[in-house]
Amino acid sequence: MKTIALLTDFGLNDHYAGTMKGVILSIQANVQVVDLCHHIKPQDIVHGALVLKSAYRFFPKKTIFVAVVDPGVGSARGKIILKTKDYVFVAPDNGILSLVAEIEKQTRFYEITNDRYFLKPASDTFHGRDIFAPVAAYLTKGLSPLTFGNKIQNIVRLKWPNPLIDRKHKRISGEVVHIDRFGNLVTNISEKDLKRFRGRFSIHIKNKSISQLSHSYAEAKKGQLLGIIGSMGFLEIAANGRSAGRRLKVLKGERVKINEA
Amino acid sequence: MKTIALLTDFGLNDHYAGTMKGVILSIQANVQVVDLCHHIKPQDIVHGALVLKSAYRFFPKKTIFVAVVDPGVGSARGKIILKTKDYVFVAPDNGILSLVAEIEKQTRFYEITNDRYFLKPASDTFHGRDIFAPVAAYLTKGLSPLTFGNKIQNIVRLKWPNPLIDRKHKRISGEVVHIDRFGNLVTNISEKDLKRFRGRFSIHIKNKSISQLSHSYAEAKKGQLLGIIGSMGFLEIAANGRSAGRRLKVLKGERVKINEA
Amino acid sequence: MKTIALLTDFGLNDHYAGTMKGVILSIQANVQVVDLCHHIKPQDIVHGALVLKSAYRFFPKKTIFVAVVDPGVGSARGKIILKTKDYVFVAPDNGILSLVAEIEKQTRFYEITNDRYFLKPASDTFHGRDIFAPVAAYLTKGLSPLTFGNKIQNIVRLKWPNPLIDRKHKRISGEVVHIDRFGNLVTNISEKDLKRFRGRFSIHIKNKSISQLSHSYAEAKKGQLLGIIGSMGFLEIAANGRSAGRRLKVLKGERVKINEA
């Protein structure tokens, strides 16, 4: 049985996410519809791209992801299918697939223009229901992406907030891009970025310093700040058993600096 | 494989929703249990009826909906099955099915009285687990609704807050009945109600006016207020890329007026 | 088709819960993955144990539960499988399974040490994804628990806040251990604890008294406080149609006393 995984900013208080599941099952009864995440921050494409990037490679091969964070719904923004070696992604063309497209080596892009497979009448307010869900469901029936539109050369790329790397002075200036439920501060500084320091660096956020990376949250004393490579592949600043976000009173966008030690 | 869709006000912080899924799968392993929505506002039957009305017709034919918003659990309020041409609904008889019953042409109503199919002992605090979930699961096995109780003539109807329509002066006075995750203000004024103006009307909320309907959120300038027929079939007041609810500081119940232009 | 039920404190705003579902379906496509609850209060093992205890026996026999509330992830805390007559549980060895282990008569415990079935490289930050989800998925393939590690004599037991029972003066002093979405106050005083009073007792919380048990919320007048045995098997203090928590301004831990009448 194939899997369709849903990633949206629809939340769970309204009929939006549930209706998409209904549409998919109406077209293809023989599919596992999995809620990957419906709590992307409203219209926050960076957050959506980050969660999708962190999760997709753990899903079964041939999974179809429907990613709907879509502030431009009903505008001229495109609608796309991204096919990689193992997965298919259906989404508005607004950057939400760009972190996946960066990682994957074999990528093919298609526009979605053939309205034959849309719900009728297709609204201009809810393409998740009327376009993206049905396209994903028909894709599980073995239709080629070319059924829905032509191949295109590229897709919209996200303006991802890359950290500033000062090679001369061996410094990195990054930022907090996400704060998770536990108050862990996910930065945009990757494991690879830190490799250049060969383990000799200090992490600075607000007026606090952390002198080394931990391997687990529990390595630090209760409540103590620590740096760790988290499950998204980025440096995280955490506090063992507490919320680092609340302890440091930090919001998304807070600066994080790395200096050679 | 049949689908059972769950709509409740149980939220997801407790065992309630999960337990209902366990009960269903214990009786019928071969069913898709879909979370339609568990975040109906606690005991808000109008909200539940509205979400159900917006979503149900997008589900596969023969889907069984279990709708449990049930402030009268354990009291003398009835328990019912509603059968339409394509769907079956299982719920307390408190109005939660009345918007569906209004739309559907072929409706048959049954009371649920035969406790043979209830969990034993059936509590008076959690009929979702002990009565509605098992009845839905047994219905997927092909049992007739008559197995659970007699046909009844009618069900409890919701006091839906219809807008006041002043035909003489061509004015409508409605209200905000729901605010969604994006801060869109869903009113009780339907697309049909607006048709009488033949496109010539203005929308008034608080001290703001909107002079026409948009087709998509993105049609308006960033942050600008707009009126639109939303995916629930009602006039919505939105702000492109922002929360209209926060911008206007509006709560549920706020007056919305339509005047001929 | 087998069922795997997930109980975590991961919430639904991040990729954590969705990723676990992906891992399970990658290993075993032919399984129902059910979200039992992902909103256990962060790192609150007592809350997790309580929700698991309330729900598990309503699931199909042979269900495998993955319970990940894991403040000690990456530390020396153990990882365990608990097998009962009808169910299997996979979890960190931190007490989250201890209420189930207390109830069940036939229990066998196994440690999880064989990393052959872990994702590689297994992180020290996300054992839910790298260890517990794959172990549960492989268990559905018929592997014996012994495949994953040796039998062990016992597991970590939770420090459950038992009520103080004063047999001489016929008094019980308990506390609020959970407040649900409706504001119902779940206490640690069980139906059995109350039996000794043969129905003649009064309930005291803050400066309020309740003189008898109700059978349903609706038995009391609108807004009135009532005592009731709730669906978790414990005395709950509720207010018909209102939040008892907000009405009494009560938090978790508030004292609840029972006196003979």
Tab-separated table of C-alpha atoms in Angstrom, chain B:
chain	number	residue	atom	x	y	z
B	1	MET	CA	-11.448	-0.753	2.873
B	2	LYS	CA	-14.112	1.410	4.523
B	3	THR	CA	-13.448	4.734	6.158
B	4	ILE	CA	-14.567	5.920	9.572
B	5	ALA	CA	-13.999	9.636	10.122
B	6	LEU	CA	-13.878	11.091	13.628
B	7	LEU	CA	-15.039	14.564	14.597
B	8	THR	CA	-14.857	15.442	18.292
B	9	ASP	CA	-14.132	18.190	20.768
B	10	PHE	CA	-11.779	15.904	22.715
B	11	GLY	CA	-8.583	17.616	21.629
B	12	LEU	CA	-5.386	15.601	21.480
B	13	ASN	CA	-3.937	16.102	24.981
B	14	ASP	CA	-5.862	13.278	26.596
B	15	HIS	CA	-6.560	9.611	25.882
B	16	TYR	CA	-10.063	10.253	24.545
B	17	ALA	CA	-9.490	10.425	20.758
B	18	GLY	CA	-6.861	7.682	20.790
B	19	THR	CA	-9.067	5.380	22.793
B	20	MET	CA	-11.944	5.722	20.310
B	21	LYS	CA	-9.570	4.634	17.540
B	22	GLY	CA	-8.538	1.615	19.612
B	23	VAL	CA	-12.175	0.600	20.156
B	24	ILE	CA	-12.957	0.825	16.449
B	25	LEU	CA	-9.918	-1.210	15.410
B	26	SER	CA	-10.689	-3.832	18.056
B	27	ILE	CA	-14.053	-4.496	16.415
B	28	GLN	CA	-13.063	-3.961	12.790
B	29	ALA	CA	-9.402	-4.261	11.890
B	30	ASN	CA	-10.057	-3.652	8.218
B	31	VAL	CA	-10.997	0.023	8.305
B	32	GLN	CA	-9.294	3.375	7.746
B	33	VAL	CA	-9.833	5.535	10.800
B	34	VAL	CA	-9.369	9.146	9.769
B	35	ASP	CA	-9.072	12.062	12.174
B	36	LEU	CA	-11.349	14.644	10.569
B	37	CYS	CA	-11.028	17.055	13.476
B	38	HIS	CA	-10.651	16.663	17.250
B	39	HIS	CA	-10.371	20.363	18.032
B	40	ILE	CA	-13.977	21.448	17.888
B	41	LYS	CA	-14.244	24.078	20.615
B	42	PRO	CA	-15.244	22.266	23.809
B	43	GLN	CA	-19.002	21.587	23.748
B	44	ASP	CA	-19.548	23.968	20.798
B	45	ILE	CA	-22.154	22.109	18.731
B	46	VAL	CA	-22.432	24.929	16.151
B	47	HIS	CA	-18.697	24.744	15.462
B	48	GLY	CA	-18.883	20.965	15.138
B	49	ALA	CA	-21.851	21.097	12.767
B	50	LEU	CA	-20.082	23.675	10.620
B	51	VAL	CA	-16.846	21.672	10.264
B	52	LEU	CA	-18.805	18.506	9.510
B	53	LYS	CA	-20.924	20.278	6.882
B	54	SER	CA	-17.795	21.703	5.223
B	55	ALA	CA	-15.946	18.417	5.011
B	56	TYR	CA	-18.257	15.418	4.721
B	57	ARG	CA	-19.023	15.492	0.993
B	58	PHE	CA	-15.298	15.255	0.168
B	59	PHE	CA	-15.038	11.827	1.786
B	60	PRO	CA	-15.472	8.487	-0.013
B	61	LYS	CA	-19.011	7.239	-0.416
B	62	LYS	CA	-20.033	4.928	2.422
B	63	THR	CA	-17.809	6.761	4.907
B	64	ILE	CA	-19.177	6.560	8.428
B	65	PHE	CA	-18.777	9.743	10.435
B	66	VAL	CA	-18.678	9.667	14.219
B	67	ALA	CA	-19.440	13.156	15.527
B	68	VAL	CA	-19.032	13.530	19.269
B	69	VAL	CA	-19.530	16.993	20.683
B	70	ASP	CA	-21.654	15.964	23.573
B	71	PRO	CA	-22.294	18.318	26.488
B	72	GLY	CA	-25.308	16.184	27.467
B	73	VAL	CA	-23.440	12.882	27.733
B	74	GLY	CA	-25.178	10.609	30.217
B	75	SER	CA	-28.392	12.669	30.221
B	76	ALA	CA	-31.659	11.768	28.488
B	77	ARG	CA	-30.496	13.224	25.151
B	78	GLY	CA	-30.865	10.690	22.367
B	79	LYS	CA	-28.242	8.886	20.320
B	80	ILE	CA	-28.809	8.660	16.591
B	81	ILE	CA	-27.796	7.301	13.227
B	82	LEU	CA	-28.418	9.474	10.156
B	83	LYS	CA	-28.290	7.707	6.805
B	84	THR	CA	-28.103	9.718	3.605
B	85	LYS	CA	-27.767	8.485	0.045
B	86	ASP	CA	-23.972	8.243	0.335
B	87	TYR	CA	-23.017	8.493	3.995
B	88	VAL	CA	-23.795	7.378	7.518
B	89	PHE	CA	-23.462	9.560	10.619
B	90	VAL	CA	-23.393	8.423	14.257
B	91	ALA	CA	-23.817	11.078	16.947
B	92	PRO	CA	-25.635	12.327	20.004
B	93	ASP	CA	-29.016	13.829	19.089
B	94	ASN	CA	-28.183	17.404	19.965
B	95	GLY	CA	-28.141	19.223	16.628
B	96	ILE	CA	-24.632	18.374	15.506
B	97	LEU	CA	-26.026	16.560	12.446
B	98	SER	CA	-28.640	19.176	11.577
B	99	LEU	CA	-26.662	21.129	8.963
B	100	VAL	CA	-25.959	17.881	7.111
B	101	ALA	CA	-29.617	16.857	7.440
B	102	GLU	CA	-30.673	20.207	5.941
B	103	ILE	CA	-28.512	19.800	2.856
B	104	GLU	CA	-29.169	16.160	2.125
B	105	LYS	CA	-32.318	15.178	0.273
B	106	GLN	CA	-32.659	11.539	1.258
B	107	THR	CA	-32.349	11.239	4.997
B	108	ARG	CA	-33.360	8.451	7.318
B	109	PHE	CA	-33.022	8.734	11.083
B	110	TYR	CA	-32.626	5.938	13.615
B	111	GLU	CA	-32.303	6.007	17.386
B	112	ILE	CA	-29.540	4.009	19.042
B	113	THR	CA	-31.052	2.012	21.889
B	114	ASN	CA	-29.867	-1.583	21.526
B	115	ASP	CA	-27.078	-1.861	24.079
B	116	ARG	CA	-25.979	-5.228	22.759
B	117	TYR	CA	-23.306	-3.458	20.713
B	118	PHE	CA	-22.112	-1.082	23.438
B	119	LEU	CA	-18.941	-1.669	25.428
B	120	LYS	CA	-19.793	-3.167	28.828
B	121	PRO	CA	-20.135	-1.574	31.243
B	122	ALA	CA	-21.029	1.527	29.232
B	123	SER	CA	-20.081	4.638	31.197
B	124	ASP	CA	-22.217	7.743	31.466
B	125	THR	CA	-19.193	9.966	30.878
B	126	PHE	CA	-17.658	8.700	27.629
B	127	HIS	CA	-20.230	7.570	25.062
B	128	GLY	CA	-17.695	8.276	22.310
B	129	ARG	CA	-15.732	5.264	23.503
B	130	ASP	CA	-18.515	3.065	24.833
B	131	ILE	CA	-21.368	3.641	22.351
B	132	PHE	CA	-20.620	5.754	19.259
B	133	ALA	CA	-17.274	4.182	18.315
B	134	PRO	CA	-18.522	0.577	18.599
B	135	VAL	CA	-21.766	1.347	16.735
B	136	ALA	CA	-19.743	2.867	13.871
B	137	ALA	CA	-17.406	-0.121	13.820
B	138	TYR	CA	-20.291	-2.605	13.706
B	139	LEU	CA	-21.930	-0.594	10.904
B	140	THR	CA	-18.850	-1.275	8.752
B	141	LYS	CA	-19.648	-4.974	9.123
B	142	GLY	CA	-22.819	-4.498	7.141
B	143	LEU	CA	-25.329	-4.409	10.004
B	144	SER	CA	-28.452	-2.404	9.208
B	145	PRO	CA	-29.087	0.768	11.223
B	146	LEU	CA	-32.279	-0.968	12.352
B	147	THR	CA	-30.097	-3.365	14.335
B	148	PHE	CA	-29.335	-0.529	16.738
B	149	GLY	CA	-32.812	0.948	17.155
B	150	ASN	CA	-36.017	2.079	15.503
B	151	LYS	CA	-36.549	4.576	12.744
B	152	ILE	CA	-37.481	7.985	14.080
B	153	GLN	CA	-39.239	10.878	12.398
B	154	ASN	CA	-36.800	13.653	13.074
B	155	ILE	CA	-33.728	14.731	14.953
B	156	VAL	CA	-32.909	17.724	17.132
B	157	ARG	CA	-32.228	20.764	14.968
B	158	LEU	CA	-29.556	23.292	15.725
B	159	LYS	CA	-30.480	26.871	16.421
B	160	TRP	CA	-28.275	28.071	13.580
B	161	PRO	CA	-27.752	31.855	13.732
B	162	ASN	CA	-29.314	32.765	10.377
B	163	PRO	CA	-28.567	36.271	9.112
B	164	LEU	CA	-31.372	38.820	9.114
B	165	ILE	CA	-32.332	39.660	5.553
B	166	ASP	CA	-34.157	42.955	4.983
B	167	ARG	CA	-35.509	42.476	1.483
B	168	LYS	CA	-37.078	45.917	1.283
B	169	HIS	CA	-33.949	47.905	1.976
B	170	LYS	CA	-31.635	45.280	0.535
B	171	ARG	CA	-29.622	44.804	3.637
B	172	ILE	CA	-28.266	41.754	5.419
B	173	SER	CA	-27.160	41.635	9.012
B	174	GLY	CA	-25.075	38.589	9.795
B	175	GLU	CA	-22.306	37.639	12.154
B	176	VAL	CA	-18.933	35.970	12.474
B	177	VAL	CA	-19.582	32.291	13.285
B	178	HIS	CA	-16.012	30.997	13.164
B	179	ILE	CA	-12.458	32.319	13.063
B	180	ASP	CA	-9.981	29.932	11.467
B	181	ARG	CA	-6.269	29.390	12.139
B	182	PHE	CA	-5.304	32.113	9.673
B	183	GLY	CA	-7.577	34.666	11.332
B	184	ASN	CA	-10.112	34.513	8.493
B	185	LEU	CA	-13.556	35.543	9.740
B	186	VAL	CA	-16.176	33.063	8.548
B	187	THR	CA	-19.647	34.661	8.548
B	188	ASN	CA	-23.109	33.102	8.384
B	189	ILE	CA	-23.836	34.952	5.103
B	190	SER	CA	-23.890	32.466	2.248
B	191	GLU	CA	-22.956	32.870	-1.389
B	192	LYS	CA	-26.673	32.561	-2.173
B	193	ASP	CA	-27.597	35.367	0.239
B	194	LEU	CA	-25.245	37.673	-1.657
B	195	LYS	CA	-26.628	36.762	-5.087
B	196	ARG	CA	-29.628	39.085	-4.637
B	197	PHE	CA	-27.257	42.074	-4.847
B	198	ARG	CA	-25.967	41.070	-8.301
B	199	GLY	CA	-22.458	42.015	-7.311
B	200	ARG	CA	-23.370	45.514	-6.124
B	201	PHE	CA	-22.871	45.642	-2.391
B	202	SER	CA	-20.517	46.691	0.349
B	203	ILE	CA	-19.473	44.718	3.413
B	204	HIS	CA	-19.245	46.403	6.814
B	205	ILE	CA	-17.537	45.132	9.938
B	206	LYS	CA	-16.617	47.342	12.878
B	207	ASN	CA	-15.768	50.671	11.238
B	208	LYS	CA	-14.352	49.112	8.052
B	209	SER	CA	-15.921	48.747	4.619
B	210	ILE	CA	-15.079	46.398	1.777
B	211	SER	CA	-16.525	47.249	-1.593
B	212	GLN	CA	-16.337	44.001	-3.513
B	213	LEU	CA	-15.649	40.278	-3.411
B	214	SER	CA	-12.192	38.939	-4.224
B	215	HIS	CA	-11.568	35.580	-5.827
B	216	SER	CA	-8.362	34.833	-3.943
B	217	TYR	CA	-6.605	36.101	-0.841
B	218	ALA	CA	-3.629	37.139	-2.967
B	219	GLU	CA	-5.757	39.499	-5.059
B	220	ALA	CA	-5.632	42.110	-2.322
B	221	LYS	CA	-2.532	44.035	-1.329
B	222	LYS	CA	-0.455	42.626	1.541
B	223	GLY	CA	-2.399	43.112	4.754
B	224	GLN	CA	-5.457	44.604	3.046
B	225	LEU	CA	-8.940	43.502	4.094
B	226	LEU	CA	-10.955	41.559	1.564
B	227	GLY	CA	-14.233	39.694	1.261
B	228	ILE	CA	-14.274	36.254	-0.298
B	229	ILE	CA	-16.490	33.174	-0.539
B	230	GLY	CA	-14.449	30.681	1.468
B	231	SER	CA	-14.211	26.921	1.374
B	232	MET	CA	-17.124	26.597	3.844
B	233	GLY	CA	-19.461	28.260	1.318
B	234	PHE	CA	-19.826	31.431	3.364
B	235	LEU	CA	-18.611	35.002	3.049
B	236	GLU	CA	-15.270	35.320	4.795
B	237	ILE	CA	-13.462	38.490	5.729
B	238	ALA	CA	-9.714	38.038	5.413
B	239	ALA	CA	-6.516	40.061	5.202
B	240	ASN	CA	-3.936	38.983	2.650
B	241	GLY	CA	-1.029	37.388	4.535
B	242	ARG	CA	-2.324	38.564	7.917
B	243	SER	CA	-4.947	37.671	10.506
B	244	ALA	CA	-8.122	39.684	9.923
B	245	GLY	CA	-9.236	38.617	13.382
B	246	ARG	CA	-6.223	40.212	15.045
B	247	ARG	CA	-6.192	43.214	12.750
B	248	LEU	CA	-9.829	44.058	13.484
B	249	LYS	CA	-9.737	42.741	17.066
B	250	VAL	CA	-12.863	40.761	16.295
B	251	LEU	CA	-14.337	37.833	18.209
B	252	LYS	CA	-16.945	35.268	17.236
B	253	GLY	CA	-20.376	36.912	17.192
B	254	GLU	CA	-19.190	40.225	15.731
B	255	ARG	CA	-21.826	41.831	13.454
B	256	VAL	CA	-21.252	41.891	9.693
B	257	LYS	CA	-23.545	44.012	7.520
B	258	ILE	CA	-24.160	44.016	3.785
B	259	ASN	CA	-25.671	47.065	2.062
B	260	GLU	CA	-26.646	47.511	-1.551
B	261	ALA	CA	-24.139	49.751	-3.304
